[in-house]
Short mmCIF file of N, CA and C in Angstrom, two decimals:
data_model
loop_
_atom_site.label_atom_id
_atom_site.label_comp_id
_atom_site.label_asym_id
_atom_site.label_seq_id
_atom_site.Cartn_x
_atom_site.Cartn_y
_atom_site.Cartn_z
N UNK W 1 -112.67 27.29 165.45
CA UNK W 1 -112.87 26.01 164.85
C UNK W 1 -111.81 25.04 165.41
N UNK W 2 -112.27 24.03 166.12
CA UNK W 2 -111.36 23.09 166.76
C UNK W 2 -111.45 21.72 166.10
N UNK W 3 -111.10 21.69 164.91
CA UNK W 3 -111.16 20.45 164.14
C UNK W 3 -109.86 19.68 164.35
N UNK W 4 -109.98 18.42 164.71
CA UNK W 4 -108.79 17.60 164.91
C UNK W 4 -108.18 17.24 163.55
N UNK W 5 -106.91 17.41 163.51
CA UNK W 5 -106.20 17.02 162.28
C UNK W 5 -105.85 15.55 162.36
N UNK W 6 -106.13 14.87 161.31
CA UNK W 6 -105.76 13.46 161.25
C UNK W 6 -104.33 13.37 160.75
N UNK W 7 -103.58 12.52 161.42
CA UNK W 7 -102.21 12.32 161.00
C UNK W 7 -102.20 11.44 159.76
N UNK W 8 -101.39 11.84 158.84
CA UNK W 8 -101.22 11.04 157.63
C UNK W 8 -100.40 9.80 157.98
N UNK W 9 -100.81 8.64 157.51
CA UNK W 9 -100.00 7.46 157.78
C UNK W 9 -98.67 7.56 157.04
N UNK W 10 -97.66 6.99 157.64
CA UNK W 10 -96.35 6.99 156.99
C UNK W 10 -96.40 6.13 155.74
N UNK W 11 -95.70 6.53 154.71
CA UNK W 11 -95.69 5.71 153.50
C UNK W 11 -94.99 4.38 153.76
N UNK W 12 -95.43 3.36 153.05
CA UNK W 12 -94.82 2.04 153.18
C UNK W 12 -93.46 2.04 152.50
N UNK W 13 -92.54 1.28 153.06
CA UNK W 13 -91.24 1.08 152.40
C UNK W 13 -91.50 0.31 151.12
N UNK W 14 -90.72 0.59 150.10
CA UNK W 14 -90.90 -0.09 148.81
C UNK W 14 -90.80 -1.59 148.97
N UNK W 15 -89.86 -2.06 149.79
CA UNK W 15 -89.71 -3.50 149.98
C UNK W 15 -90.97 -4.11 150.59
N UNK W 16 -91.59 -3.40 151.54
CA UNK W 16 -92.84 -3.89 152.14
C UNK W 16 -93.98 -3.87 151.12
N UNK W 17 -94.01 -2.83 150.32
CA UNK W 17 -95.04 -2.71 149.29
C UNK W 17 -94.92 -3.86 148.27
N UNK W 18 -93.69 -4.14 147.85
CA UNK W 18 -93.47 -5.23 146.90
C UNK W 18 -93.80 -6.58 147.53
N UNK W 19 -93.40 -6.75 148.80
CA UNK W 19 -93.73 -8.00 149.49
C UNK W 19 -95.24 -8.25 149.50
N UNK W 20 -96.00 -7.22 149.82
CA UNK W 20 -97.46 -7.40 149.89
C UNK W 20 -98.06 -7.56 148.49
N UNK W 21 -97.51 -6.88 147.50
CA UNK W 21 -98.05 -6.97 146.14
C UNK W 21 -97.80 -8.34 145.52
N UNK W 22 -96.67 -8.96 145.86
CA UNK W 22 -96.31 -10.24 145.24
C UNK W 22 -96.55 -11.44 146.15
N UNK W 23 -97.15 -11.20 147.33
CA UNK W 23 -97.40 -12.30 148.26
C UNK W 23 -98.23 -13.39 147.60
N UNK W 24 -97.72 -14.63 147.67
CA UNK W 24 -98.44 -15.77 147.11
C UNK W 24 -98.26 -15.94 145.62
N UNK W 25 -97.46 -15.10 145.00
CA UNK W 25 -97.23 -15.19 143.55
C UNK W 25 -95.81 -15.70 143.31
N UNK W 26 -95.54 -16.24 142.11
CA UNK W 26 -94.19 -16.76 141.82
C UNK W 26 -93.08 -15.72 141.99
N UNK W 27 -93.36 -14.47 141.74
CA UNK W 27 -92.34 -13.43 141.87
C UNK W 27 -91.93 -13.21 143.33
N UNK W 28 -92.76 -13.65 144.26
CA UNK W 28 -92.44 -13.48 145.68
C UNK W 28 -91.14 -14.19 146.02
N UNK W 29 -90.96 -15.38 145.51
CA UNK W 29 -89.73 -16.15 145.77
C UNK W 29 -88.51 -15.41 145.24
N UNK W 30 -88.62 -14.83 144.05
CA UNK W 30 -87.49 -14.10 143.46
C UNK W 30 -87.14 -12.87 144.29
N UNK W 31 -88.14 -12.19 144.83
CA UNK W 31 -87.88 -11.04 145.70
C UNK W 31 -87.15 -11.47 146.96
N UNK W 32 -87.57 -12.59 147.53
CA UNK W 32 -86.90 -13.10 148.73
C UNK W 32 -85.45 -13.46 148.43
N UNK W 33 -85.22 -14.09 147.28
CA UNK W 33 -83.87 -14.46 146.89
C UNK W 33 -82.99 -13.22 146.70
N UNK W 34 -83.56 -12.18 146.17
CA UNK W 34 -82.81 -10.95 145.94
C UNK W 34 -82.30 -10.31 147.22
N UNK W 35 -82.93 -10.61 148.33
CA UNK W 35 -82.50 -10.05 149.62
C UNK W 35 -81.14 -10.59 150.04
N UNK W 36 -80.74 -11.72 149.48
CA UNK W 36 -79.42 -12.28 149.80
C UNK W 36 -78.34 -11.24 149.52
N UNK W 37 -78.44 -10.56 148.38
CA UNK W 37 -77.44 -9.56 148.00
C UNK W 37 -77.47 -8.37 148.95
N UNK W 38 -78.64 -8.06 149.50
CA UNK W 38 -78.76 -6.94 150.42
C UNK W 38 -78.14 -7.22 151.79
N UNK W 39 -78.19 -8.46 152.22
CA UNK W 39 -77.68 -8.80 153.56
C UNK W 39 -76.25 -9.33 153.53
N UNK W 40 -75.71 -9.60 152.36
CA UNK W 40 -74.40 -10.25 152.22
C UNK W 40 -73.32 -9.57 153.06
N UNK W 41 -73.09 -8.29 152.85
CA UNK W 41 -71.98 -7.60 153.51
C UNK W 41 -72.08 -7.67 155.03
N UNK W 42 -73.25 -7.43 155.57
CA UNK W 42 -73.39 -7.46 157.03
C UNK W 42 -73.37 -8.89 157.57
N UNK W 43 -73.86 -9.84 156.79
CA UNK W 43 -73.88 -11.23 157.26
C UNK W 43 -72.48 -11.84 157.32
N UNK W 44 -71.66 -11.59 156.31
CA UNK W 44 -70.33 -12.22 156.27
C UNK W 44 -69.22 -11.31 156.77
N UNK W 45 -69.49 -10.04 156.88
CA UNK W 45 -68.47 -9.10 157.33
C UNK W 45 -67.74 -8.45 156.17
N UNK W 46 -67.21 -7.28 156.43
CA UNK W 46 -66.56 -6.46 155.39
C UNK W 46 -65.34 -7.14 154.77
N UNK W 47 -64.54 -7.83 155.58
CA UNK W 47 -63.31 -8.45 155.08
C UNK W 47 -63.63 -9.55 154.06
N UNK W 48 -64.59 -10.40 154.38
CA UNK W 48 -64.98 -11.46 153.44
C UNK W 48 -65.69 -10.86 152.23
N UNK W 49 -66.55 -9.89 152.47
CA UNK W 49 -67.31 -9.27 151.38
C UNK W 49 -66.39 -8.60 150.36
N UNK W 50 -65.22 -8.15 150.79
CA UNK W 50 -64.27 -7.53 149.86
C UNK W 50 -63.60 -8.56 148.96
N UNK W 51 -63.60 -9.82 149.37
CA UNK W 51 -62.92 -10.88 148.62
C UNK W 51 -63.86 -11.88 147.98
N UNK W 52 -65.13 -11.85 148.36
CA UNK W 52 -66.10 -12.82 147.85
C UNK W 52 -67.46 -12.17 147.72
N UNK W 53 -68.12 -12.40 146.59
CA UNK W 53 -69.44 -11.79 146.33
C UNK W 53 -70.39 -12.84 145.75
N UNK W 54 -71.66 -12.79 146.14
CA UNK W 54 -72.63 -13.71 145.54
C UNK W 54 -72.85 -13.34 144.07
N UNK W 55 -72.99 -14.37 143.24
CA UNK W 55 -73.23 -14.13 141.81
C UNK W 55 -74.52 -14.77 141.32
N UNK W 56 -74.98 -15.81 142.01
CA UNK W 56 -76.25 -16.42 141.61
C UNK W 56 -76.81 -17.25 142.76
N UNK W 57 -78.10 -17.56 142.63
CA UNK W 57 -78.77 -18.38 143.64
C UNK W 57 -79.77 -19.27 142.93
N UNK W 58 -79.71 -20.56 143.22
CA UNK W 58 -80.65 -21.49 142.58
C UNK W 58 -80.86 -22.71 143.47
N UNK W 59 -82.11 -23.02 143.70
CA UNK W 59 -82.49 -24.23 144.46
C UNK W 59 -81.75 -24.35 145.79
N UNK W 60 -81.63 -23.25 146.52
CA UNK W 60 -81.01 -23.28 147.83
C UNK W 60 -79.50 -23.17 147.84
N UNK W 61 -78.90 -23.11 146.65
CA UNK W 61 -77.43 -23.03 146.56
C UNK W 61 -77.02 -21.64 146.10
N UNK W 62 -76.23 -20.99 146.93
CA UNK W 62 -75.70 -19.66 146.62
C UNK W 62 -74.31 -19.83 146.02
N UNK W 63 -74.14 -19.33 144.80
CA UNK W 63 -72.83 -19.37 144.15
C UNK W 63 -72.12 -18.06 144.47
N UNK W 64 -70.88 -18.19 144.93
CA UNK W 64 -70.10 -17.04 145.37
C UNK W 64 -68.77 -17.02 144.61
N UNK W 65 -68.46 -15.90 143.96
CA UNK W 65 -67.17 -15.71 143.29
C UNK W 65 -66.16 -15.27 144.34
N UNK W 66 -65.00 -15.93 144.32
CA UNK W 66 -63.96 -15.66 145.31
C UNK W 66 -62.68 -15.28 144.59
N UNK W 67 -62.00 -14.29 145.10
CA UNK W 67 -60.87 -13.66 144.43
C UNK W 67 -59.64 -14.56 144.27
N UNK W 68 -59.40 -15.52 145.16
CA UNK W 68 -58.19 -16.34 145.06
C UNK W 68 -58.39 -17.71 145.70
N UNK W 69 -57.47 -18.63 145.35
CA UNK W 69 -57.53 -19.99 145.89
C UNK W 69 -57.37 -20.01 147.42
N UNK W 70 -56.44 -19.24 148.00
CA UNK W 70 -56.35 -19.24 149.46
C UNK W 70 -57.65 -18.78 150.13
N UNK W 71 -58.30 -17.78 149.56
CA UNK W 71 -59.58 -17.33 150.11
C UNK W 71 -60.64 -18.40 149.94
N UNK W 72 -60.64 -19.10 148.81
CA UNK W 72 -61.62 -20.19 148.61
C UNK W 72 -61.43 -21.26 149.69
N UNK W 73 -60.19 -21.60 149.97
CA UNK W 73 -59.91 -22.61 150.98
C UNK W 73 -60.41 -22.13 152.36
N UNK W 74 -60.11 -20.90 152.69
CA UNK W 74 -60.54 -20.36 153.98
C UNK W 74 -62.06 -20.35 154.09
N UNK W 75 -62.73 -19.91 153.03
CA UNK W 75 -64.20 -19.82 153.06
C UNK W 75 -64.85 -21.20 153.09
N UNK W 76 -64.17 -22.22 152.59
CA UNK W 76 -64.69 -23.58 152.67
C UNK W 76 -64.91 -23.96 154.13
N UNK W 77 -63.98 -23.55 154.98
CA UNK W 77 -64.10 -23.85 156.41
C UNK W 77 -65.16 -22.98 157.10
N UNK W 78 -65.47 -21.84 156.52
CA UNK W 78 -66.41 -20.90 157.13
C UNK W 78 -67.84 -21.00 156.57
N UNK W 79 -68.04 -21.88 155.58
CA UNK W 79 -69.34 -21.95 154.89
C UNK W 79 -70.53 -22.14 155.84
N UNK W 80 -70.42 -23.06 156.76
CA UNK W 80 -71.55 -23.35 157.65
C UNK W 80 -71.97 -22.10 158.42
N UNK W 81 -71.00 -21.40 158.99
CA UNK W 81 -71.29 -20.19 159.74
C UNK W 81 -71.85 -19.09 158.85
N UNK W 82 -71.34 -18.99 157.62
CA UNK W 82 -71.84 -17.99 156.69
C UNK W 82 -73.30 -18.27 156.34
N UNK W 83 -73.62 -19.52 156.10
CA UNK W 83 -75.00 -19.91 155.77
C UNK W 83 -75.93 -19.54 156.93
N UNK W 84 -75.50 -19.85 158.15
CA UNK W 84 -76.32 -19.54 159.32
C UNK W 84 -76.56 -18.04 159.45
N UNK W 85 -75.51 -17.24 159.26
CA UNK W 85 -75.64 -15.79 159.39
C UNK W 85 -76.51 -15.19 158.30
N UNK W 86 -76.37 -15.69 157.08
CA UNK W 86 -77.20 -15.19 155.97
C UNK W 86 -78.66 -15.49 156.25
N UNK W 87 -78.96 -16.74 156.59
CA UNK W 87 -80.35 -17.14 156.87
C UNK W 87 -80.92 -16.39 158.07
N UNK W 88 -80.07 -16.12 159.05
CA UNK W 88 -80.52 -15.35 160.21
C UNK W 88 -80.93 -13.94 159.79
N UNK W 89 -80.14 -13.32 158.94
CA UNK W 89 -80.46 -11.96 158.45
C UNK W 89 -81.71 -11.97 157.57
N UNK W 90 -81.93 -13.07 156.85
CA UNK W 90 -83.10 -13.18 155.98
C UNK W 90 -84.35 -13.55 156.77
N UNK W 91 -84.16 -13.99 158.01
CA UNK W 91 -85.27 -14.49 158.85
C UNK W 91 -85.98 -15.65 158.17
N UNK W 92 -85.20 -16.45 157.46
CA UNK W 92 -85.78 -17.53 156.67
C UNK W 92 -84.65 -18.48 156.26
N UNK W 93 -84.87 -19.78 156.35
CA UNK W 93 -83.86 -20.76 155.94
C UNK W 93 -83.89 -20.90 154.42
N UNK W 94 -83.22 -20.00 153.74
CA UNK W 94 -83.23 -19.99 152.28
C UNK W 94 -81.99 -20.65 151.69
N UNK W 95 -80.83 -20.31 152.23
CA UNK W 95 -79.56 -20.82 151.71
C UNK W 95 -79.24 -22.14 152.40
N UNK W 96 -79.12 -23.21 151.59
CA UNK W 96 -78.78 -24.53 152.14
C UNK W 96 -77.30 -24.84 151.97
N UNK W 97 -76.69 -24.28 150.92
CA UNK W 97 -75.28 -24.55 150.65
C UNK W 97 -74.68 -23.35 149.91
N UNK W 98 -73.37 -23.26 149.96
CA UNK W 98 -72.65 -22.23 149.21
C UNK W 98 -71.66 -22.94 148.31
N UNK W 99 -71.72 -22.60 147.04
CA UNK W 99 -70.76 -23.12 146.05
C UNK W 99 -69.77 -22.00 145.76
N UNK W 100 -68.48 -22.28 146.02
CA UNK W 100 -67.44 -21.28 145.81
C UNK W 100 -66.80 -21.49 144.45
N UNK W 101 -66.64 -20.42 143.71
CA UNK W 101 -65.99 -20.52 142.41
C UNK W 101 -64.94 -19.42 142.28
N UNK W 102 -63.90 -19.74 141.56
CA UNK W 102 -62.83 -18.77 141.36
C UNK W 102 -63.30 -17.68 140.41
N UNK W 103 -62.87 -16.49 140.68
CA UNK W 103 -63.22 -15.38 139.81
C UNK W 103 -63.21 -14.08 140.58
N UNK W 104 -63.08 -13.03 139.84
CA UNK W 104 -63.08 -11.70 140.46
C UNK W 104 -64.51 -11.36 140.86
N UNK W 105 -64.74 -11.13 142.14
CA UNK W 105 -66.08 -10.76 142.58
C UNK W 105 -66.52 -9.44 141.95
N UNK W 106 -67.80 -9.29 141.70
CA UNK W 106 -68.30 -7.99 141.21
C UNK W 106 -67.95 -6.90 142.23
N UNK W 107 -67.75 -5.68 141.78
CA UNK W 107 -67.38 -4.60 142.71
C UNK W 107 -68.50 -4.31 143.70
N UNK W 108 -68.10 -3.76 144.84
CA UNK W 108 -69.07 -3.33 145.84
C UNK W 108 -69.89 -2.21 145.27
N UNK W 109 -71.17 -2.19 145.62
CA UNK W 109 -72.01 -1.09 145.15
C UNK W 109 -71.64 0.18 145.92
N UNK W 110 -71.87 1.36 145.35
CA UNK W 110 -71.53 2.59 146.04
C UNK W 110 -72.34 2.82 147.31
N UNK W 111 -73.44 2.09 147.49
CA UNK W 111 -74.29 2.26 148.67
C UNK W 111 -73.72 1.58 149.89
N UNK W 112 -72.77 0.66 149.70
CA UNK W 112 -72.23 -0.08 150.86
C UNK W 112 -70.99 0.55 151.39
#
């Protein structure tokens, strides 16, 4: 018996599945916004990520908690480049501005 075996298709990644399930729906925008947190560390680099973390996103403005005033001042000068790198990783012009606020950034997740 020479029956050809059909290969099983690879399962879809959960992110791809969610993207297709919510395409064209209001939740789609929220899923896209959530990707900011996923790309943050690689977009801004480990050194900045250790001192500054995103805390919210609204109407194109990403709010970032920064550990100290000197770091806030430094990041003020780096904002434009950070925005470009984040949007590049997102493959979409989502972040228009970054608002820096003083505060202890949330801890890094164990996955990073």
